[in-house]
Amino acid sequence: MQHDDVIWDVIGNRAFCSFKVKTKVQNFCRNEYNITGLCNRSSCPLANSQYATIREEKGQCFLYMKVIERAAFPARMWEKVKLSKNYEKALEQIDQNLIYWPRFIRHKCKQRFTKITQYLIRIRKLTLKRQRKLVPLSRKVEAREKRKEEKALIAAQLDNAIEKELLERLKQGTYGDIYNFPIHAFDKALEHQDEESETDSEEEEEEDDEDVGKKEFVAEDEIEESDLNHSHFDRVEEDESEEEMEEEPEASGSKGKMPLKGAVFRKKRAYVEIEYEQEMEPVPKSKAT
Amino acid sequence: IMIEKTEPEHVDAPAEFSFPPTFSVSEIKNKQRRHLMFMKLKQEKRKQKVAIKKKKKKERDALGDKAPPKEVPKTIENQRVYDETTVNPEDEEVAFDEGTDEFSAYFNRLTNPKVLITTSDRPRGRTVRFCNQLATVIPDAHVYYRRGLALKKVIPQCIARGFTYLMVINEDRKVPNGMVLCHLPDGPTAHFKVSSVRLRKEMKRRGKDPTEHSPEVILNNFTTRLGHSMGRLFAALFPHDPQFVGRQVATFHNQRDFIFFRFHRYIFKNEKRVGIQELGPRFTLKLRSLQKGTFDSKFGEYEWVLKRHENDVCRRRFNL
């Protein structure tokens, strides 16, 4: 026999109901056949032997009804009626099927049906709009690509490539008469040779000067050397990191024998680098329009 | 104490280490000793290397002019697997194709480039700044906010207003990471992955802002057919006649399928030296797919799609 009150007394008030979800303010019912979703005496599908719901499957709405005559046959308990796709006709269908049923259930069924149709309309509208597609990234793959990119960047030697291309264009004459460099091939060859020898001699002279200077320093004071190391390191490291050189671990890692030699070596190189870099800056500034 | 203990392991006198042929460093169970032996092994190898180098140099100096030419080291670029789609400069078929493809209008000087730059929904500050800087680099570029519009609806409007390019910068986690470049009348759509975006503020030793002059364009290393079409895609972004007064140059350099974009100002110091100063944003692109026709990800016909496992097979194979 179905004693609804007893059932409600047990699951609703005193003991445990596995479908009940308690929050601070309200109790919800997780049963799929529940019509309002709240845990109430009149909304509980377990505690009402005459009950009806609306459920939706793949865009189709169905009316489910449960009567006390079939309470003993759980497999046949719920009667399923397919509702028409037309809103008004479906409401009429609900009215026909639930004629003589309690007011509460009829009302709530129609409310639920309305809500369901509204969200189905929304789904259809949204699928027509743009949908954001999330593409999963593989961490390993991304790391590999990043590494490849760095290596490609180093291999590209962009500055050299760009400079070469620009000089090529100058040689081919794409710039016309803007730049007043002598175009004579013979002169160019001469200049080329002169420049080579000039730059060579310049570099040698520079190096000699620096060598002379450095050697004096080293011979005199070893303590000053270490101080200079510390003071120079920051500057040198900055420049070298820009140049993407990997001298740092070698120089910093070597202890004992190497520091003097390493420091001198690095300083000499750093000196040359700094000179070159500074050369570029002032010229464009002066000629910038 | 450690060093003295390792000596009995040697066959020869401790003055010069030489290892018996069946000796392997990895068989020593003690970690510290093993480490020491390994270091010694490395030193030995280094010494031998230096000795070989010295000998070679001596031989080369001794021979003088008759010395054999220096060996060129192997790099990925010169070991690259030959791609049969590499373009031969005299190829007629290629020339014909290029005369009749979607860019022919530009290259025949019928149209001037006009670029529309936009982003994905709700762009963050970095992306917006990137778009603005791109707009200064590309002459005749306009930045518009996306505001949730569908690209397919945007494209006909762009065509109606005479745009030739649509560039959409996609953003993820507050950083630009993708670009869709669509050539407008009915041109190909290229989808790139964008990485290493450096804005103007983050550049070291940059100069002043780029001026309004049209920059020159440098396209490096686009060898295959696909690379060629990419090159034309990038070239058509900029006006035909660069204004040499501005002394600005935009470079698209392809290296191992990564396209590096740089924007410089150059100055010729003399015939043999040119100084370049980087202004403007820099970023790298990697082509993900090339689709015929305007943007249509579902029904479009894809000319080329990046398939990672194709390039995993051989690391010397590239597509561009």
Coordinates of C-alpha atoms in Angstrom, one line a residue:
Chain A
M1 CA 0.0 0.0 0.0
Q2 CA 1.2 3.5 -0.7
H3 CA 1.2 5.6 2.4
D4 CA 2.4 8.9 1.0
D5 CA 2.3 10.7 4.3
V6 CA 4.4 8.1 6.0
I7 CA 6.9 8.2 3.1
W8 CA 7.1 11.9 3.3
D9 CA 7.5 11.8 7.1
V10 CA 10.4 9.5 6.7
I11 CA 12.4 10.9 3.8
G12 CA 11.3 14.5 3.9
N13 CA 11.6 15.3 7.6
R14 CA 13.3 12.7 9.6
A15 CA 15.6 10.3 7.9
F16 CA 17.8 10.3 4.8
C17 CA 16.7 10.9 1.2
S18 CA 19.4 10.4 -1.4
F19 CA 17.9 12.9 -3.8
K20 CA 17.8 15.7 -1.3
V21 CA 20.5 18.5 -1.5
K22 CA 20.5 20.8 1.5
T23 CA 21.7 24.3 1.3
K24 CA 21.6 27.0 3.9
V25 CA 18.3 28.5 2.7
Q26 CA 16.6 25.8 0.8
N27 CA 16.3 22.1 0.0
F28 CA 16.6 20.8 -3.5
C29 CA 15.5 17.5 -5.0
R30 CA 17.8 15.8 -7.5
N31 CA 15.3 13.3 -8.7
E32 CA 14.9 13.4 -12.5
Y33 CA 11.1 13.2 -12.3
N34 CA 10.7 16.2 -9.9
I35 CA 8.7 18.9 -11.4
T36 CA 10.0 22.0 -9.6
G37 CA 13.4 20.8 -8.4
L38 CA 12.7 21.7 -4.8
C39 CA 12.2 19.3 -2.0
N40 CA 8.6 19.8 -0.9
R41 CA 5.7 17.7 0.2
S42 CA 3.8 18.4 -3.0
S43 CA 6.8 18.2 -5.3
C44 CA 8.3 15.0 -4.1
P45 CA 7.8 12.2 -6.8
L46 CA 8.4 9.5 -4.2
A47 CA 5.9 10.9 -1.7
N48 CA 3.1 11.5 -4.2
S49 CA 1.4 8.5 -5.8
Q50 CA -0.3 10.7 -8.4
Y51 CA 2.3 12.8 -10.1
A52 CA 3.2 14.3 -13.5
T53 CA 6.3 15.9 -15.0
I54 CA 7.6 17.3 -18.3
R55 CA 11.0 16.1 -19.5
E56 CA 13.0 16.9 -22.5
E57 CA 15.0 14.6 -24.7
K58 CA 17.1 15.8 -27.6
G59 CA 14.8 18.7 -28.3
Q60 CA 11.6 16.7 -27.8
C61 CA 9.3 17.3 -24.8
F62 CA 7.4 14.5 -23.1
L63 CA 4.7 14.4 -20.5
Y64 CA 5.3 11.7 -17.8
M65 CA 2.4 10.6 -15.6
K66 CA 2.3 8.3 -12.6
V67 CA -0.9 7.0 -11.0
I68 CA -1.4 4.9 -7.9
E69 CA -2.9 2.0 -9.9
R70 CA 0.5 1.2 -11.4
A71 CA 2.5 1.8 -8.2
A72 CA 3.1 -1.9 -7.9
F73 CA 4.7 -2.1 -11.3
P74 CA 7.8 0.0 -11.4
A75 CA 8.6 -0.9 -15.0
R76 CA 5.3 0.5 -16.2
M77 CA 4.9 3.2 -13.6
W78 CA 5.5 6.3 -15.8
E79 CA 3.3 6.9 -18.8
K80 CA 5.1 8.9 -21.5
V81 CA 3.2 11.2 -23.8
K82 CA 4.9 13.0 -26.7
L83 CA 4.0 16.6 -26.8
S84 CA 3.5 18.5 -30.0
K85 CA 6.1 20.9 -31.2
N86 CA 3.6 23.7 -31.4
Y87 CA 3.5 25.5 -28.1
E88 CA -0.3 26.1 -27.9
K89 CA -1.2 22.6 -29.0
A90 CA 1.2 21.1 -26.5
L91 CA -0.4 23.1 -23.7
E92 CA -3.8 21.8 -24.8
Q93 CA -2.4 18.3 -24.8
I94 CA -1.2 18.8 -21.2
D95 CA -4.6 20.0 -20.2
Q96 CA -6.3 17.1 -21.9
N97 CA -4.0 14.5 -20.3
L98 CA -4.1 16.1 -16.8
I99 CA -7.8 16.8 -16.8
Y100 CA -9.2 16.3 -13.2
W101 CA -5.7 16.4 -11.8
P102 CA -4.8 18.6 -8.8
R103 CA -4.3 22.3 -9.8
F104 CA -0.8 22.4 -8.5
I105 CA 0.5 19.7 -10.8
R106 CA -1.2 21.1 -13.9
H107 CA 0.1 24.5 -13.2
K108 CA 3.7 23.4 -12.5
C109 CA 3.7 21.2 -15.6
K110 CA 2.8 24.1 -17.8
Q111 CA 5.4 26.3 -16.2
R112 CA 8.1 23.7 -16.7
F113 CA 7.1 23.2 -20.3
T114 CA 7.3 26.9 -21.0
K115 CA 10.7 27.1 -19.5
I116 CA 12.0 24.1 -21.5
T117 CA 10.7 25.6 -24.8
Q118 CA 12.4 28.9 -24.0
Y119 CA 15.8 27.3 -23.4
L120 CA 15.5 25.2 -26.5
I121 CA 14.9 28.3 -28.5
R122 CA 18.0 29.8 -27.0
I123 CA 20.1 26.8 -27.8
R124 CA 19.0 27.0 -31.4
K125 CA 19.9 30.7 -31.6
L126 CA 23.3 30.2 -30.0
T127 CA 24.3 27.4 -32.3
L128 CA 23.8 29.7 -35.3
K129 CA 26.1 32.3 -33.8
R130 CA 29.9 32.1 -33.6
Q131 CA 31.1 29.4 -31.3
R132 CA 34.5 29.6 -29.7
K133 CA 36.5 26.5 -30.3
L134 CA 39.0 25.5 -27.6
V135 CA 42.1 23.8 -29.0
P136 CA 44.2 21.9 -26.5
L137 CA 47.9 22.7 -26.5
S138 CA 50.4 20.0 -25.8
R139 CA 53.0 21.2 -23.4
K140 CA 55.8 19.2 -24.8
V141 CA 55.0 20.3 -28.3
E142 CA 54.9 23.9 -27.4
A143 CA 58.2 23.6 -25.6
R144 CA 59.7 21.9 -28.6
E145 CA 58.5 24.6 -30.9
K146 CA 59.8 27.3 -28.7
R147 CA 63.2 25.8 -28.7
K148 CA 63.2 25.3 -32.4
E149 CA 62.2 28.9 -32.8
E150 CA 65.1 30.1 -30.7
K151 CA 67.6 28.0 -32.6
A152 CA 66.1 29.2 -35.9
L153 CA 66.5 32.8 -34.7
I154 CA 70.2 32.2 -33.9
A155 CA 70.7 30.6 -37.3
A156 CA 68.9 33.4 -39.1
Q157 CA 71.4 36.1 -38.1
L158 CA 68.8 38.6 -39.0
D159 CA 70.9 41.8 -38.7
N160 CA 73.5 40.5 -41.0
A161 CA 71.0 39.3 -43.5
I162 CA 69.2 42.6 -43.5
E163 CA 72.4 44.6 -43.9
K164 CA 73.5 42.4 -46.7
E165 CA 70.2 42.8 -48.5
L166 CA 70.3 46.5 -48.2
L167 CA 73.8 46.7 -49.5
E168 CA 72.9 44.5 -52.4
R169 CA 70.0 46.8 -53.2
L170 CA 72.3 49.8 -53.0
K171 CA 74.7 48.1 -55.4
Q172 CA 72.0 47.3 -57.8
G173 CA 70.9 50.8 -57.9
T174 CA 67.4 50.5 -56.7
Y175 CA 67.9 53.7 -54.7
G176 CA 68.8 55.7 -57.7
D177 CA 70.7 58.8 -57.0
I178 CA 69.8 59.4 -53.5
Y179 CA 73.1 58.3 -52.0
N180 CA 76.2 60.0 -53.4
F181 CA 78.6 57.1 -53.3
P182 CA 81.0 56.7 -56.2
I183 CA 79.6 54.0 -58.3
H184 CA 82.7 53.3 -60.3
A185 CA 83.7 49.6 -59.9
F186 CA 87.4 50.3 -59.9
D187 CA 87.0 52.9 -57.2
K188 CA 84.9 50.5 -55.3
A189 CA 87.4 47.8 -55.5
L190 CA 90.1 50.1 -54.4
E191 CA 88.0 51.3 -51.5
H192 CA 87.1 47.8 -50.6
Q193 CA 90.8 46.9 -50.4
D194 CA 91.6 50.1 -48.6
E195 CA 88.9 49.5 -46.1
E196 CA 90.0 46.0 -45.4
S197 CA 93.5 47.1 -44.7
E198 CA 92.3 50.1 -42.8
T199 CA 89.9 48.1 -40.6
D200 CA 92.5 45.4 -40.1
S201 CA 95.1 47.9 -39.0
E202 CA 92.6 49.8 -36.9
E203 CA 91.6 46.6 -35.1
E204 CA 95.2 45.7 -34.6
E205 CA 96.0 49.1 -33.3
E206 CA 93.0 49.0 -31.0
E207 CA 93.9 45.6 -29.7
D208 CA 97.5 46.7 -29.2
D209 CA 96.4 49.7 -27.3
E210 CA 94.1 47.7 -25.2
D211 CA 96.6 45.0 -24.7
V212 CA 99.1 47.5 -23.5
G213 CA 96.7 49.1 -21.2
K214 CA 95.3 45.8 -19.8
K215 CA 98.7 44.2 -19.2
E216 CA 99.8 47.1 -17.1
F217 CA 96.7 46.8 -15.0
V218 CA 97.0 43.1 -14.5
A219 CA 100.7 43.2 -13.5
E220 CA 100.2 45.9 -10.9
D221 CA 97.3 44.9 -8.7
E222 CA 95.5 41.7 -8.3
I223 CA 93.1 43.0 -5.8
E224 CA 91.9 45.7 -8.1
E225 CA 91.4 43.0 -10.7
S226 CA 88.8 41.3 -8.6
D227 CA 87.1 44.6 -7.8
L228 CA 87.0 45.4 -11.4
N229 CA 85.5 42.0 -12.1
H230 CA 82.6 42.7 -9.9
S231 CA 82.0 46.2 -11.2
H232 CA 82.4 45.2 -14.8
F233 CA 80.3 42.1 -14.5
D234 CA 77.0 43.8 -14.5
R235 CA 77.7 45.9 -17.5
V236 CA 79.4 43.1 -19.4
E237 CA 76.7 40.7 -18.6
E238 CA 74.1 43.1 -19.9
D239 CA 75.8 43.5 -23.2
E240 CA 76.7 39.9 -23.6
S241 CA 73.2 38.8 -22.8
E242 CA 72.0 41.1 -25.6
E243 CA 74.5 39.5 -27.9
E244 CA 73.3 36.1 -27.0
M245 CA 76.7 34.8 -26.1
E246 CA 77.3 32.0 -23.7
E247 CA 80.6 33.0 -22.2
E248 CA 79.0 33.6 -18.8
P249 CA 78.9 30.1 -17.4
E250 CA 82.4 29.5 -18.5
A251 CA 83.8 32.6 -16.9
S252 CA 81.8 32.4 -13.8
G253 CA 82.2 28.7 -13.3
S254 CA 85.9 28.6 -13.6
K255 CA 87.7 29.2 -10.3
G256 CA 91.2 28.9 -9.0
K257 CA 93.4 29.2 -12.0
M258 CA 91.3 31.0 -14.5
P259 CA 89.9 34.2 -13.0
L260 CA 92.6 36.6 -14.1
K261 CA 92.9 35.2 -17.5
G262 CA 89.2 34.9 -17.9
A263 CA 88.6 38.4 -16.7
V264 CA 91.2 39.9 -18.9
F265 CA 89.8 37.9 -21.8
R266 CA 86.3 38.9 -21.2
K267 CA 87.2 42.5 -20.5
K268 CA 89.1 42.8 -23.7
R269 CA 86.3 41.3 -25.7
A270 CA 83.7 43.4 -23.8
Y271 CA 85.7 46.5 -24.6
V272 CA 85.6 45.8 -28.2
E273 CA 81.9 45.0 -28.2
I274 CA 80.9 48.2 -26.3
E275 CA 82.8 50.3 -28.8
Y276 CA 81.0 48.7 -31.7
E277 CA 77.6 49.2 -30.2
Q278 CA 78.2 52.8 -29.4
E279 CA 79.2 53.5 -32.9
M280 CA 75.8 52.8 -34.2
E281 CA 73.8 55.0 -31.9
P282 CA 74.9 58.6 -32.4
V283 CA 74.9 58.5 -36.2
P284 CA 71.2 57.8 -36.8
K285 CA 70.3 60.3 -34.1
S286 CA 72.1 63.0 -35.9
K287 CA 70.7 62.2 -39.2
A288 CA 67.1 61.4 -38.2
T289 CA 64.6 63.7 -39.8
Chain B
I1 CA 92.6 12.0 -0.6
M2 CA 90.1 11.2 -3.3
I3 CA 92.6 11.9 -6.1
E4 CA 95.2 9.6 -4.6
K5 CA 92.6 6.8 -4.3
T6 CA 91.8 6.9 -7.9
E7 CA 95.4 6.3 -9.0
P8 CA 95.5 2.5 -8.5
E9 CA 92.8 2.3 -11.2
H10 CA 95.2 3.3 -13.9
V11 CA 97.4 0.9 -15.7
D12 CA 100.1 3.4 -16.5
A13 CA 102.1 5.8 -14.4
P14 CA 100.0 8.5 -12.7
A15 CA 101.8 11.2 -14.7
E16 CA 99.8 10.7 -17.9
F17 CA 96.4 9.0 -17.7
S18 CA 95.5 6.5 -20.3
F19 CA 92.6 4.2 -19.9
P20 CA 92.6 0.5 -20.7
P21 CA 90.4 -0.3 -23.7
T22 CA 87.7 -2.1 -21.9
F23 CA 87.3 0.5 -19.2
S24 CA 84.1 2.4 -19.0
V25 CA 83.5 5.3 -16.6
S26 CA 79.9 4.2 -16.0
E27 CA 81.0 1.0 -14.3
I28 CA 82.4 2.7 -11.2
K29 CA 79.9 2.4 -8.5
N30 CA 81.0 5.2 -6.3
K31 CA 79.5 8.4 -7.5
Q32 CA 82.3 10.8 -6.5
R33 CA 84.9 8.6 -8.0
R34 CA 82.9 8.1 -11.1
H35 CA 82.4 11.8 -11.4
L36 CA 86.2 12.4 -11.1
M37 CA 87.0 9.8 -13.7
F38 CA 84.5 11.3 -16.0
M39 CA 86.0 14.8 -15.6
K40 CA 89.4 13.3 -16.4
L41 CA 88.0 11.6 -19.4
K42 CA 86.6 14.9 -20.6
Q43 CA 89.8 16.7 -20.1
E44 CA 91.6 14.1 -22.0
K45 CA 89.3 14.4 -24.9
R46 CA 89.5 18.1 -24.9
K47 CA 93.3 18.0 -24.9
Q48 CA 93.2 15.6 -27.8
K49 CA 90.8 17.8 -29.7
V50 CA 93.1 20.8 -29.2
A51 CA 96.1 18.9 -30.3
I52 CA 94.4 17.8 -33.5
K53 CA 93.3 21.3 -34.2
K54 CA 96.8 22.6 -33.7
K55 CA 98.2 20.0 -36.0
K56 CA 95.8 20.8 -38.7
K57 CA 96.5 24.5 -38.4
K58 CA 100.2 23.8 -38.6
E59 CA 99.7 21.8 -41.7
R60 CA 97.5 24.4 -43.3
D61 CA 100.1 27.1 -42.5
A62 CA 102.9 25.0 -43.9
L63 CA 101.1 24.4 -47.2
G64 CA 100.2 28.1 -47.4
D65 CA 98.4 28.8 -50.7
K66 CA 98.2 25.1 -51.7
A67 CA 96.2 24.2 -48.6
P68 CA 92.9 22.5 -49.2
P69 CA 89.9 24.7 -48.7
K70 CA 88.4 24.9 -45.3
E71 CA 85.6 22.5 -44.6
V72 CA 82.2 23.9 -44.3
P73 CA 80.4 22.7 -41.2
K74 CA 77.1 20.9 -41.7
T75 CA 74.1 23.0 -40.7
I76 CA 70.4 22.2 -40.9
E77 CA 70.1 24.6 -43.7
N78 CA 72.7 23.0 -45.9
Q79 CA 71.5 19.5 -45.0
R80 CA 68.0 20.4 -45.9
V81 CA 66.0 17.7 -47.6
Y82 CA 65.5 18.7 -51.2
D83 CA 61.9 19.9 -51.6
E84 CA 60.5 19.2 -55.0
T85 CA 58.3 22.2 -54.8
T86 CA 61.3 24.5 -54.7
V87 CA 60.8 27.3 -57.2
N88 CA 63.3 27.7 -60.0
P89 CA 63.5 31.3 -61.0
E90 CA 63.0 30.6 -64.7
D91 CA 60.1 28.2 -64.2
E92 CA 57.4 29.1 -66.7
E93 CA 54.6 27.4 -64.9
V94 CA 55.2 29.3 -61.7
A95 CA 55.5 32.6 -63.6
F96 CA 52.2 31.9 -65.3
D97 CA 50.5 30.9 -62.1
E98 CA 51.7 34.1 -60.4
G99 CA 50.5 36.1 -63.3
T100 CA 47.0 34.9 -62.9
D101 CA 46.6 34.3 -59.2
E102 CA 44.8 36.4 -56.6
F103 CA 47.7 38.7 -56.1
S104 CA 48.1 39.6 -59.7
A105 CA 45.8 42.5 -59.3
Y106 CA 48.2 44.0 -56.8
F107 CA 51.3 43.2 -58.7
N108 CA 49.9 44.6 -61.8
R109 CA 49.4 47.8 -59.9
L110 CA 45.6 47.8 -60.1
T111 CA 44.9 48.0 -56.5
N112 CA 46.5 49.6 -53.5
P113 CA 46.7 47.8 -50.2
K114 CA 44.2 48.8 -47.5
V115 CA 44.4 46.7 -44.3
L116 CA 41.8 46.2 -41.6
I117 CA 43.3 45.1 -38.3
T118 CA 41.1 43.6 -35.6
T119 CA 41.3 41.1 -32.8
S120 CA 39.3 38.3 -31.3
D121 CA 36.6 39.2 -28.7
R122 CA 37.5 41.4 -25.8
P123 CA 41.1 42.0 -26.4
R124 CA 43.4 42.8 -23.5
G125 CA 45.8 45.8 -23.4
R126 CA 48.8 44.0 -24.8
T127 CA 46.9 42.9 -27.9
V128 CA 45.4 46.3 -28.4
R129 CA 48.8 47.9 -28.2
F130 CA 50.2 45.4 -30.6
C131 CA 47.4 46.2 -33.1
N132 CA 48.0 49.8 -32.8
Q133 CA 51.7 49.4 -33.4
L134 CA 51.1 47.2 -36.4
A135 CA 48.9 49.9 -37.8
T136 CA 51.7 52.4 -37.6
V137 CA 54.0 50.0 -39.3
I138 CA 51.7 49.1 -42.2
P139 CA 50.7 52.2 -44.1
D140 CA 47.0 52.6 -44.7
A141 CA 46.0 50.2 -41.9
H142 CA 42.9 50.7 -39.8
V143 CA 42.2 49.2 -36.4
Y144 CA 38.6 48.4 -35.5
Y145 CA 37.2 46.8 -32.4
R146 CA 35.7 43.4 -32.9
R147 CA 32.7 43.6 -30.6
G148 CA 31.6 40.1 -31.2
L149 CA 31.0 40.3 -34.9
A150 CA 31.1 37.2 -37.1
L151 CA 34.0 37.3 -39.6
K152 CA 31.8 36.0 -42.3
K153 CA 29.6 39.0 -42.0
V154 CA 32.5 41.4 -41.7
I155 CA 34.1 40.3 -44.9
P156 CA 31.5 41.4 -47.4
Q157 CA 31.4 44.8 -45.6
C158 CA 35.1 45.1 -45.9
I159 CA 35.0 44.3 -49.6
A160 CA 32.4 46.9 -50.0
R161 CA 34.6 49.5 -48.4
G162 CA 37.5 48.7 -50.6
F163 CA 39.8 46.9 -48.1
T164 CA 42.3 44.4 -49.6
Y165 CA 43.4 42.7 -46.4
L166 CA 41.8 41.6 -43.2
M167 CA 44.1 40.8 -40.3
V168 CA 42.7 39.3 -37.2
I169 CA 44.9 38.9 -34.2
N170 CA 43.8 36.1 -31.9
E171 CA 44.4 36.4 -28.2
D172 CA 44.8 33.8 -25.5
R173 CA 45.6 34.5 -21.9
K174 CA 46.2 38.2 -22.5
V175 CA 48.8 37.6 -25.1
P176 CA 48.4 37.6 -28.9
N177 CA 49.0 34.1 -30.2
G178 CA 47.5 33.7 -33.6
M179 CA 46.8 35.7 -36.7
V180 CA 44.4 35.2 -39.6
L181 CA 45.4 37.1 -42.7
C182 CA 42.8 37.1 -45.3
H183 CA 43.3 38.7 -48.7
L184 CA 40.0 40.2 -49.5
P185 CA 38.4 40.1 -52.8
D186 CA 38.5 36.4 -52.9
G187 CA 42.0 35.7 -51.8
P188 CA 43.7 33.1 -49.8
T189 CA 43.4 33.0 -46.0
A190 CA 46.5 32.2 -44.0
H191 CA 46.3 31.2 -40.4
F192 CA 49.5 31.7 -38.4
K193 CA 50.7 31.0 -34.9
V194 CA 52.2 34.2 -33.5
S195 CA 54.9 34.0 -30.9
S196 CA 57.6 36.2 -29.3
V197 CA 55.7 39.4 -29.7
R198 CA 57.9 42.3 -28.6
L199 CA 56.3 45.7 -28.4
R200 CA 58.0 48.9 -29.0
K201 CA 58.5 49.7 -25.4
E202 CA 60.3 46.5 -24.8
M203 CA 62.8 47.0 -27.5
K204 CA 66.3 47.8 -26.6
R205 CA 68.0 50.8 -28.1
R206 CA 65.1 51.6 -30.3
G207 CA 64.7 54.9 -32.0
K208 CA 61.8 57.2 -32.5
D209 CA 58.5 56.0 -33.7
P210 CA 58.1 55.0 -37.3
T211 CA 57.1 57.8 -39.7
E212 CA 54.3 57.7 -42.2
H213 CA 56.6 56.8 -45.1
S214 CA 56.0 53.6 -46.9
P215 CA 58.7 51.1 -45.9
E216 CA 60.7 48.9 -48.1
V217 CA 60.0 45.2 -47.9
I218 CA 62.6 42.4 -47.6
L219 CA 61.5 38.8 -48.1
N220 CA 64.2 36.3 -47.3
N221 CA 64.3 32.6 -47.9
F222 CA 60.9 31.9 -49.3
T223 CA 62.0 29.1 -51.6
T224 CA 59.2 26.6 -52.2
R225 CA 55.9 27.2 -54.0
L226 CA 54.2 27.6 -50.7
G227 CA 56.9 29.9 -49.6
H228 CA 56.5 31.9 -52.7
S229 CA 52.8 32.4 -52.2
M230 CA 53.5 33.4 -48.6
G231 CA 56.0 35.9 -49.9
R232 CA 53.5 37.5 -52.2
L233 CA 51.0 37.5 -49.4
F234 CA 53.3 39.6 -47.3
A235 CA 54.5 41.8 -50.1
A236 CA 50.9 42.8 -51.0
L237 CA 50.4 44.2 -47.5
F238 CA 52.6 47.2 -48.4
P239 CA 52.3 49.8 -51.1
H240 CA 54.2 49.3 -54.3
D241 CA 56.5 52.2 -54.2
P242 CA 58.5 52.5 -51.0
Q243 CA 59.5 56.0 -50.0
F244 CA 63.2 55.8 -49.7
V245 CA 63.2 59.1 -47.9
G246 CA 61.8 57.4 -44.9
R247 CA 64.7 54.8 -44.8
Q248 CA 62.5 52.2 -43.2
V249 CA 62.5 48.6 -44.0
A250 CA 60.1 45.8 -43.0
T251 CA 61.7 42.3 -43.1
F252 CA 60.0 38.9 -43.3
H253 CA 62.7 36.4 -42.9
N254 CA 61.9 32.7 -43.2
Q255 CA 64.2 30.3 -41.3
R256 CA 63.2 26.7 -40.8
D257 CA 59.5 27.5 -41.3
F258 CA 59.5 30.4 -38.8
I259 CA 58.9 33.8 -40.3
F260 CA 60.6 36.5 -38.4
F261 CA 59.2 40.0 -38.8
R262 CA 61.4 43.0 -38.0
F263 CA 61.1 46.7 -38.7
H264 CA 64.2 48.8 -39.0
R265 CA 65.4 52.2 -39.9
Y266 CA 68.6 52.0 -41.9
I267 CA 71.3 54.5 -42.8
F268 CA 74.2 54.0 -45.2
K269 CA 77.4 55.2 -43.7
N270 CA 79.3 54.5 -46.8
E271 CA 79.2 52.0 -49.6
K272 CA 80.2 49.0 -47.6
R273 CA 78.6 49.7 -44.2
V274 CA 75.0 50.2 -43.3
G275 CA 73.7 50.8 -39.8
I276 CA 70.3 49.5 -38.8
Q277 CA 68.3 50.5 -35.8
E278 CA 65.2 48.5 -34.8
L279 CA 62.0 50.3 -34.3
G280 CA 58.6 48.9 -34.3
P281 CA 57.2 45.7 -33.0
R282 CA 58.8 42.3 -33.7
F283 CA 57.1 39.0 -33.8
T284 CA 57.5 35.5 -35.3
L285 CA 54.9 33.7 -37.4
K286 CA 54.5 30.0 -38.1
L287 CA 52.1 29.1 -40.9
R288 CA 49.4 26.7 -39.7
S289 CA 47.1 26.6 -42.7
L290 CA 46.5 28.2 -46.0
Q291 CA 43.0 28.2 -47.3
K292 CA 41.8 29.1 -50.7
G293 CA 39.1 31.7 -50.8
T294 CA 38.1 34.0 -47.9
F295 CA 37.7 32.9 -44.4
D296 CA 35.6 29.8 -44.1
S297 CA 36.9 27.4 -41.6
K298 CA 34.2 24.8 -42.1
F299 CA 33.6 24.6 -45.8
G300 CA 36.7 26.2 -47.1
E301 CA 39.2 24.4 -49.3
Y302 CA 42.5 24.1 -47.6
E303 CA 45.5 24.3 -49.8
W304 CA 48.0 23.4 -47.1
V305 CA 47.6 22.4 -43.5
L306 CA 50.4 22.0 -40.9
K307 CA 50.7 18.4 -39.9
R308 CA 53.1 18.0 -37.2
H309 CA 53.9 14.4 -37.7
E310 CA 55.1 15.1 -41.3
N311 CA 57.9 17.2 -40.0
D312 CA 58.6 15.0 -37.0
V313 CA 59.9 12.3 -39.3
C314 CA 62.9 14.2 -40.6
R315 CA 64.2 17.3 -38.8
R316 CA 65.7 18.7 -41.9
R317 CA 62.5 18.9 -43.8
F318 CA 60.7 22.2 -44.1
N319 CA 57.8 23.5 -46.0
L320 CA 58.4 27.2 -46.6

